[in-house]
The first five atom37 places (N, CA, C, CB, O) and aatype in JSON, in Angstrom:
{
  "aatype": [20, 20, 20, 20, 20, 20, 20, 20, 20, 20, 20, 20, 20, 20, 20, 20, 20, 20, 20, 20, 20, 20, 20, 20, 20, 20, 20, 20, 20, 20, 20, 20, 20, 20, 20, 20, 20, 20, 20, 20, 20, 20, 20, 20, 20, 20, 20, 20, 20, 20, 20, 20, 20, 20, 20, 20, 20, 20, 20, 20, 20, 20, 20, 20, 20, 20, 20, 20, 20, 20, 20, 20, 20, 20, 20, 20, 20, 20, 20, 20, 20, 20],
  "atom_mask": [
    [1, 1, 1, 1, 1],
    [1, 1, 1, 1, 1],
    [1, 1, 1, 1, 1],
    [1, 1, 1, 1, 1],
    [1, 1, 1, 1, 1],
    [1, 1, 1, 1, 1],
    [1, 1, 1, 1, 1],
    [1, 1, 1, 1, 1],
    [1, 1, 1, 1, 1],
    [1, 1, 1, 1, 1],
    [1, 1, 1, 1, 1],
    [1, 1, 1, 1, 1],
    [1, 1, 1, 1, 1],
    [1, 1, 1, 1, 1],
    [1, 1, 1, 1, 1],
    [1, 1, 1, 1, 1],
    [1, 1, 1, 1, 1],
    [1, 1, 1, 1, 1],
    [1, 1, 1, 1, 1],
    [1, 1, 1, 1, 1],
    [1, 1, 1, 1, 1],
    [1, 1, 1, 1, 1],
    [1, 1, 1, 1, 1],
    [1, 1, 1, 1, 1],
    [1, 1, 1, 1, 1],
    [1, 1, 1, 1, 1],
    [1, 1, 1, 1, 1],
    [1, 1, 1, 1, 1],
    [1, 1, 1, 1, 1],
    [1, 1, 1, 1, 1],
    [1, 1, 1, 1, 1],
    [1, 1, 1, 1, 1],
    [1, 1, 1, 1, 1],
    [1, 1, 1, 1, 1],
    [1, 1, 1, 1, 1],
    [1, 1, 1, 1, 1],
    [1, 1, 1, 1, 1],
    [1, 1, 1, 1, 1],
    [1, 1, 1, 1, 1],
    [1, 1, 1, 1, 1],
    [1, 1, 1, 1, 1],
    [1, 1, 1, 1, 1],
    [1, 1, 1, 1, 1],
    [1, 1, 1, 1, 1],
    [1, 1, 1, 1, 1],
    [1, 1, 1, 1, 1],
    [1, 1, 1, 1, 1],
    [1, 1, 1, 1, 1],
    [1, 1, 1, 1, 1],
    [1, 1, 1, 1, 1],
    [1, 1, 1, 1, 1],
    [1, 1, 1, 1, 1],
    [1, 1, 1, 1, 1],
    [1, 1, 1, 1, 1],
    [1, 1, 1, 1, 1],
    [1, 1, 1, 1, 1],
    [1, 1, 1, 1, 1],
    [1, 1, 1, 1, 1],
    [1, 1, 1, 1, 1],
    [1, 1, 1, 1, 1],
    [1, 1, 1, 1, 1],
    [1, 1, 1, 1, 1],
    [1, 1, 1, 1, 1],
    [1, 1, 1, 1, 1],
    [1, 1, 1, 1, 1],
    [1, 1, 1, 1, 1],
    [1, 1, 1, 1, 1],
    [1, 1, 1, 1, 1],
    [1, 1, 1, 1, 1],
    [1, 1, 1, 1, 1],
    [1, 1, 1, 1, 1],
    [1, 1, 1, 1, 1],
    [1, 1, 1, 1, 1],
    [1, 1, 1, 1, 1],
    [1, 1, 1, 1, 1],
    [1, 1, 1, 1, 1],
    [1, 1, 1, 1, 1],
    [1, 1, 1, 1, 1],
    [1, 1, 1, 1, 1],
    [1, 1, 1, 1, 1],
    [1, 1, 1, 1, 1],
    [1, 1, 1, 1, 1]
  ],
  "atom_positions": [
    [[61.01, 183.24, 11.05], [62.37, 183.7, 11.22], [63.06, 182.84, 12.28], [62.41, 185.2, 11.6], [62.51, 182.59, 13.35]],
    [[64.25, 182.41, 11.96], [65.01, 181.57, 12.89], [66.3, 182.28, 13.29], [65.32, 180.17, 12.27], [67.11, 182.63, 12.43]],
    [[66.48, 182.48, 14.57], [67.69, 183.14, 15.09], [68.54, 182.09, 15.76], [67.34, 184.31, 16.09], [68.11, 181.4, 16.68]],
    [[69.75, 181.98, 15.28], [70.7, 180.99, 15.86], [71.43, 181.56, 17.04], [71.72, 180.52, 14.82], [71.54, 182.78, 17.14]],
    [[71.94, 180.73, 17.96], [71.93, 179.28, 17.89], [70.65, 178.68, 18.32], [72.99, 178.72, 18.7], [70.08, 179.09, 19.33]],
    [[70.16, 177.7, 17.56], [69.01, 176.93, 17.9], [69.1, 175.6, 17.21], [67.73, 177.65, 17.54], [70.01, 175.39, 16.41]],
    [[68.16, 174.68, 17.48], [68.15, 173.37, 16.8], [66.78, 173.15, 16.24], [68.55, 172.21, 17.76], [65.78, 173.32, 16.94]],
    [[66.71, 172.77, 14.96], [65.44, 172.43, 14.31], [65.62, 170.98, 13.82], [65.07, 173.45, 13.11], [66.49, 170.73, 12.98]],
    [[64.85, 170.07, 14.3], [64.95, 168.67, 14.0], [64.41, 168.33, 12.58], [64.21, 167.87, 15.05], [63.72, 169.13, 11.94]],
    [[64.76, 167.12, 12.15], [64.31, 166.63, 10.84], [62.8, 166.6, 10.8], [64.87, 165.23, 10.53], [62.15, 166.22, 11.78]],
    [[62.25, 167.0, 9.66], [60.82, 166.99, 9.42], [60.02, 167.87, 10.37], [60.31, 165.59, 9.51], [58.79, 167.75, 10.44]],
    [[60.69, 168.76, 11.08], [59.99, 169.8, 11.88], [59.5, 170.85, 10.92], [60.93, 170.44, 12.99], [60.16, 171.14, 9.92]],
    [[58.33, 171.43, 11.21], [57.76, 172.44, 10.35], [57.6, 173.74, 11.14], [56.41, 171.98, 9.78], [57.02, 173.75, 12.23]],
    [[58.13, 174.82, 10.58], [58.02, 176.16, 11.2], [57.27, 177.08, 10.18], [59.5, 176.76, 11.56], [57.79, 177.35, 9.1]],
    [[56.11, 177.53, 10.53], [55.28, 178.32, 9.63], [54.96, 179.69, 10.26], [53.97, 177.56, 9.28], [54.39, 179.75, 11.35]],
    [[55.33, 180.75, 9.59], [54.95, 182.11, 10.02], [55.27, 182.3, 11.54], [53.42, 182.37, 9.74], [54.43, 182.8, 12.3]],
    [[56.45, 181.91, 11.94], [56.82, 181.92, 13.35], [58.23, 182.49, 13.56], [56.73, 180.51, 13.92], [59.02, 182.61, 12.62]],
    [[58.53, 182.83, 14.8], [59.87, 183.3, 15.16], [60.44, 182.32, 16.17], [59.84, 184.78, 15.74], [59.83, 182.04, 17.2]],
    [[61.61, 181.82, 15.87], [62.34, 180.91, 16.79], [63.56, 181.69, 17.26], [62.77, 179.53, 16.07], [64.47, 181.99, 16.49]],
    [[63.55, 182.02, 18.56], [64.62, 182.79, 19.15], [65.84, 181.91, 19.51], [64.1, 183.52, 20.4], [65.73, 180.68, 19.49]],
    [[66.98, 182.52, 19.84], [68.14, 181.7, 20.23], [67.88, 180.78, 21.39], [69.29, 182.59, 20.56], [67.03, 181.05, 22.24]],
    [[68.62, 179.69, 21.43], [68.59, 178.7, 22.52], [67.24, 177.98, 22.61], [68.89, 179.38, 23.86], [66.77, 177.62, 23.69]],
    [[66.64, 177.78, 21.46], [65.41, 177.03, 21.38], [65.67, 175.74, 20.6], [64.28, 177.87, 20.71], [66.45, 175.73, 19.64]],
    [[65.03, 174.68, 21.01], [65.19, 173.37, 20.38], [63.78, 172.89, 19.92], [65.87, 172.32, 21.39], [62.87, 172.73, 20.73]],
    [[63.64, 172.68, 18.65], [62.37, 172.13, 18.1], [62.71, 170.77, 17.51], [61.71, 173.1, 17.0], [63.38, 170.68, 16.48]],
    [[62.26, 169.72, 18.15], [62.61, 168.34, 17.75], [61.91, 167.88, 16.48], [62.28, 167.38, 18.89], [61.04, 168.57, 15.94]],
    [[62.29, 166.72, 16.02], [61.74, 166.11, 14.8], [60.23, 166.04, 14.82], [62.31, 164.71, 14.61], [59.62, 165.76, 15.86]],
    [[59.63, 166.3, 13.68], [58.19, 166.18, 13.44], [57.32, 167.14, 14.27], [57.76, 164.77, 13.72], [56.1, 167.03, 14.24]],
    [[57.92, 168.07, 14.99], [57.16, 169.09, 15.67], [56.65, 170.09, 14.64], [58.01, 169.79, 16.75], [57.24, 170.23, 13.57]],
    [[55.55, 170.79, 14.95], [55.03, 171.77, 14.05], [54.72, 173.05, 14.86], [53.75, 171.23, 13.31], [54.03, 173.01, 15.87]],
    [[55.26, 174.19, 14.38], [55.1, 175.48, 15.02], [54.42, 176.41, 14.04], [56.46, 176.05, 15.5], [54.96, 176.65, 12.96]],
    [[53.25, 176.95, 14.38], [52.48, 177.76, 13.47], [52.11, 179.08, 14.14], [51.23, 177.01, 13.0], [51.56, 179.09, 15.24]],
    [[52.4, 180.22, 13.47], [52.01, 181.56, 13.96], [52.38, 181.76, 15.42], [50.51, 181.76, 13.8], [51.56, 182.21, 16.22]],
    [[53.64, 181.43, 15.77], [54.07, 181.47, 17.16], [55.43, 182.07, 17.33], [54.06, 180.1, 17.72], [56.16, 182.27, 16.36]],
    [[55.8, 182.38, 18.59], [57.13, 182.83, 18.9], [57.64, 181.99, 20.08], [57.15, 184.38, 19.23], [56.98, 181.87, 21.11]],
    [[58.83, 181.42, 19.9], [59.43, 180.56, 20.91], [60.81, 181.14, 21.3], [59.56, 179.09, 20.39], [61.6, 181.52, 20.44]],
    [[61.07, 181.19, 22.6], [62.34, 181.69, 23.12], [62.85, 180.8, 24.22], [62.2, 183.12, 23.62], [62.13, 180.51, 25.17]],
    [[64.1, 180.35, 24.11], [64.76, 179.54, 25.11], [63.84, 178.41, 25.62], [65.21, 180.42, 26.28], [63.62, 178.24, 26.82]],
    [[63.31, 177.64, 24.64], [62.36, 176.58, 24.95], [62.76, 175.27, 24.29], [60.95, 176.99, 24.51], [63.53, 175.24, 23.33]],
    [[62.21, 174.17, 24.83], [62.46, 172.87, 24.26], [61.09, 172.29, 23.83], [63.21, 171.93, 25.29], [60.19, 172.1, 24.66]],
    [[60.96, 172.02, 22.55], [59.76, 171.5, 21.99], [60.07, 170.06, 21.51], [59.23, 172.42, 20.83], [60.84, 169.87, 20.57]],
    [[59.49, 169.07, 22.16], [59.87, 167.69, 21.85], [59.11, 167.11, 20.65], [59.63, 166.81, 23.06], [58.2, 167.73, 20.1]],
    [[59.51, 165.93, 20.27], [59.06, 165.26, 19.02], [57.54, 165.24, 18.9], [59.6, 163.8, 18.96], [56.82, 164.84, 19.81]],
    [[57.07, 165.69, 17.71], [55.67, 165.61, 17.4], [54.76, 166.59, 18.04], [55.21, 164.34, 17.73], [53.55, 166.52, 17.87]],
    [[55.33, 167.55, 18.81], [54.49, 168.57, 19.44], [53.87, 169.49, 18.41], [55.3, 169.39, 20.44], [54.44, 169.67, 17.33]],
    [[52.74, 170.07, 18.73], [52.06, 171.04, 17.86], [51.83, 172.32, 18.65], [50.69, 170.46, 17.31], [51.19, 172.31, 19.71]],
    [[52.35, 173.42, 18.13], [52.24, 174.75, 18.78], [51.6, 175.7, 17.79], [53.65, 175.29, 19.26], [52.07, 175.82, 16.65]],
    [[50.53, 176.37, 18.22], [49.83, 177.31, 17.34], [49.42, 178.53, 18.1], [48.6, 176.65, 16.71], [48.9, 178.43, 19.21]],
    [[49.66, 179.74, 17.51], [49.26, 181.03, 18.1], [49.75, 181.18, 19.51], [47.74, 181.18, 18.07], [49.01, 181.64, 20.38]],
    [[51.0, 180.78, 19.77], [51.56, 180.81, 21.15], [52.78, 181.71, 21.21], [51.93, 179.39, 21.63], [53.46, 181.93, 20.2]],
    [[53.06, 182.23, 22.38], [54.29, 182.97, 22.67], [54.87, 182.32, 23.95], [54.02, 184.55, 22.87], [54.43, 182.61, 25.06]],
    [[55.84, 181.45, 23.76], [56.4, 180.69, 24.86], [57.86, 181.08, 25.11], [56.3, 179.19, 24.58], [58.63, 181.27, 24.18]],
    [[58.21, 181.2, 26.36], [59.63, 181.4, 26.75], [59.93, 180.52, 27.92], [59.92, 182.9, 27.1], [59.08, 180.25, 28.77]],
    [[61.2, 180.05, 27.96], [61.65, 179.2, 29.03], [60.7, 178.0, 29.29], [61.8, 180.03, 30.3], [60.39, 177.68, 30.43]],
    [[60.26, 177.36, 28.23], [59.22, 176.36, 28.32], [59.73, 175.0, 27.83], [58.0, 176.78, 27.53], [60.69, 174.91, 27.07]],
    [[59.04, 173.95, 28.3], [59.29, 172.57, 27.83], [57.93, 172.0, 27.44], [60.01, 171.67, 28.96], [57.0, 171.96, 28.25]],
    [[57.82, 171.57, 26.19], [56.6, 170.98, 25.68], [56.89, 169.54, 25.33], [56.07, 171.76, 24.45], [57.75, 169.26, 24.5]],
    [[56.17, 168.61, 25.95], [56.42, 167.18, 25.79], [56.09, 166.62, 24.43], [55.66, 166.44, 26.79], [55.5, 167.29, 23.58]],
    [[56.51, 165.34, 24.22], [56.25, 164.64, 23.0], [54.76, 164.63, 22.63], [56.77, 163.25, 23.11], [53.92, 164.3, 23.46]],
    [[54.44, 164.99, 21.41], [53.05, 164.95, 20.86], [52.07, 165.76, 21.67], [52.54, 163.5, 20.8], [50.87, 165.5, 21.63]],
    [[52.55, 166.76, 22.42], [51.63, 167.69, 23.14], [51.13, 168.74, 22.16], [52.35, 168.38, 24.36], [51.74, 168.99, 21.12]],
    [[50.0, 169.35, 22.53], [49.37, 170.42, 21.73], [49.23, 171.66, 22.59], [47.98, 169.98, 21.16], [48.71, 171.6, 23.7]],
    [[49.71, 172.79, 22.05], [49.56, 174.09, 22.72], [48.93, 175.05, 21.74], [50.93, 174.64, 23.25], [49.43, 175.22, 20.63]],
    [[47.83, 175.69, 22.14], [47.18, 176.68, 21.26], [46.8, 177.92, 22.08], [45.9, 176.07, 20.57], [46.16, 177.83, 23.12]],
    [[47.22, 179.1, 21.56], [46.81, 180.38, 22.11], [47.32, 180.72, 23.48], [45.39, 180.41, 22.14], [46.69, 181.49, 24.2]],
    [[48.48, 180.15, 23.85], [49.03, 180.36, 25.21], [50.21, 181.33, 25.16], [49.47, 179.0, 25.84], [51.02, 181.27, 24.23]],
    [[50.32, 182.2, 26.13], [51.49, 183.08, 26.28], [52.09, 182.86, 27.66], [51.1, 184.58, 26.08], [51.38, 182.81, 28.66]],
    [[53.43, 182.74, 27.7], [54.09, 182.64, 28.98], [55.07, 181.48, 29.03], [53.07, 182.5, 30.07], [55.69, 181.13, 28.03]],
    [[55.19, 180.9, 30.22], [56.14, 179.79, 30.47], [55.33, 178.55, 30.86], [57.17, 180.16, 31.61], [54.46, 178.62, 31.72]],
    [[55.62, 177.43, 30.22], [54.9, 176.19, 30.45], [55.89, 175.02, 30.6], [53.89, 175.93, 29.3], [56.97, 175.02, 30.0]],
    [[55.49, 174.05, 31.4], [56.12, 172.74, 31.38], [55.01, 171.77, 31.21], [56.96, 172.45, 32.66], [54.19, 171.6, 32.11]],
    [[54.95, 171.12, 30.05], [53.8, 170.31, 29.66], [54.26, 168.9, 29.4], [53.09, 170.89, 28.41], [55.26, 168.69, 28.71]],
    [[53.55, 167.92, 29.95], [53.88, 166.49, 29.79], [53.56, 165.98, 28.38], [53.1, 165.66, 30.83], [52.83, 166.6, 27.62]],
    [[54.14, 164.82, 28.06], [53.86, 164.17, 26.79], [52.35, 163.97, 26.62], [54.6, 162.83, 26.7], [51.64, 163.7, 27.59]],
    [[51.88, 164.12, 25.37], [50.49, 163.86, 24.97], [49.47, 164.78, 25.66], [50.14, 162.41, 25.26], [48.27, 164.5, 25.63]],
    [[49.92, 165.86, 26.27], [48.98, 166.81, 26.9], [48.44, 167.8, 25.89], [49.66, 167.57, 28.04], [48.98, 167.95, 24.79]],
    [[47.34, 168.47, 26.27], [46.73, 169.51, 25.43], [46.47, 170.7, 26.29], [45.41, 169.01, 24.75], [45.8, 170.58, 27.32]],
    [[46.97, 171.88, 25.92], [46.71, 173.12, 26.66], [46.22, 174.14, 25.6], [48.03, 173.64, 27.44], [46.94, 174.53, 24.68]],
    [[44.98, 174.55, 25.78], [44.33, 175.45, 24.78], [43.67, 176.6, 25.48], [43.28, 174.7, 23.92], [42.93, 176.41, 26.45]],
    [[43.93, 177.8, 24.98], [43.32, 179.02, 25.56], [41.83, 178.99, 25.31], [43.95, 180.32, 24.94], [41.39, 178.5, 24.27]],
    [[41.02, 179.51, 26.26], [39.59, 179.55, 26.06], [39.16, 180.76, 25.26], [38.88, 179.53, 27.39], [37.99, 180.89, 24.89]],
    [[40.12, 181.67, 25.0], [39.77, 182.89, 24.23], [39.53, 182.6, 22.76], [40.86, 183.93, 24.36], [39.24, 183.52, 22.0]]
  ]
}
C-alpha cells in the first residue's frame, strides 16, 4: 500500500509493504514485507521485514528485521539476530 505524497523511483520494487507519506524510495531499491514512514531509501537498497521511520538508508545497503530509526551508510548491512 502506498500513501501519497511519496516518491517511488524507476525500477523500484515494493512487495507486500506499506509506504507512508513523505517517504522516498529511489530507483532499483527493493522493499519486501516492510513498513516505511518519513524515510529516504537510496538507490539499490534492499529492505526486508523492517519497520523504519525517520530513517536514511544508503545506496545498495541491506536492512533485514529491524524496527526503529536508522541512518545507514552506502553498502552497509544491518540484520537482526532474531
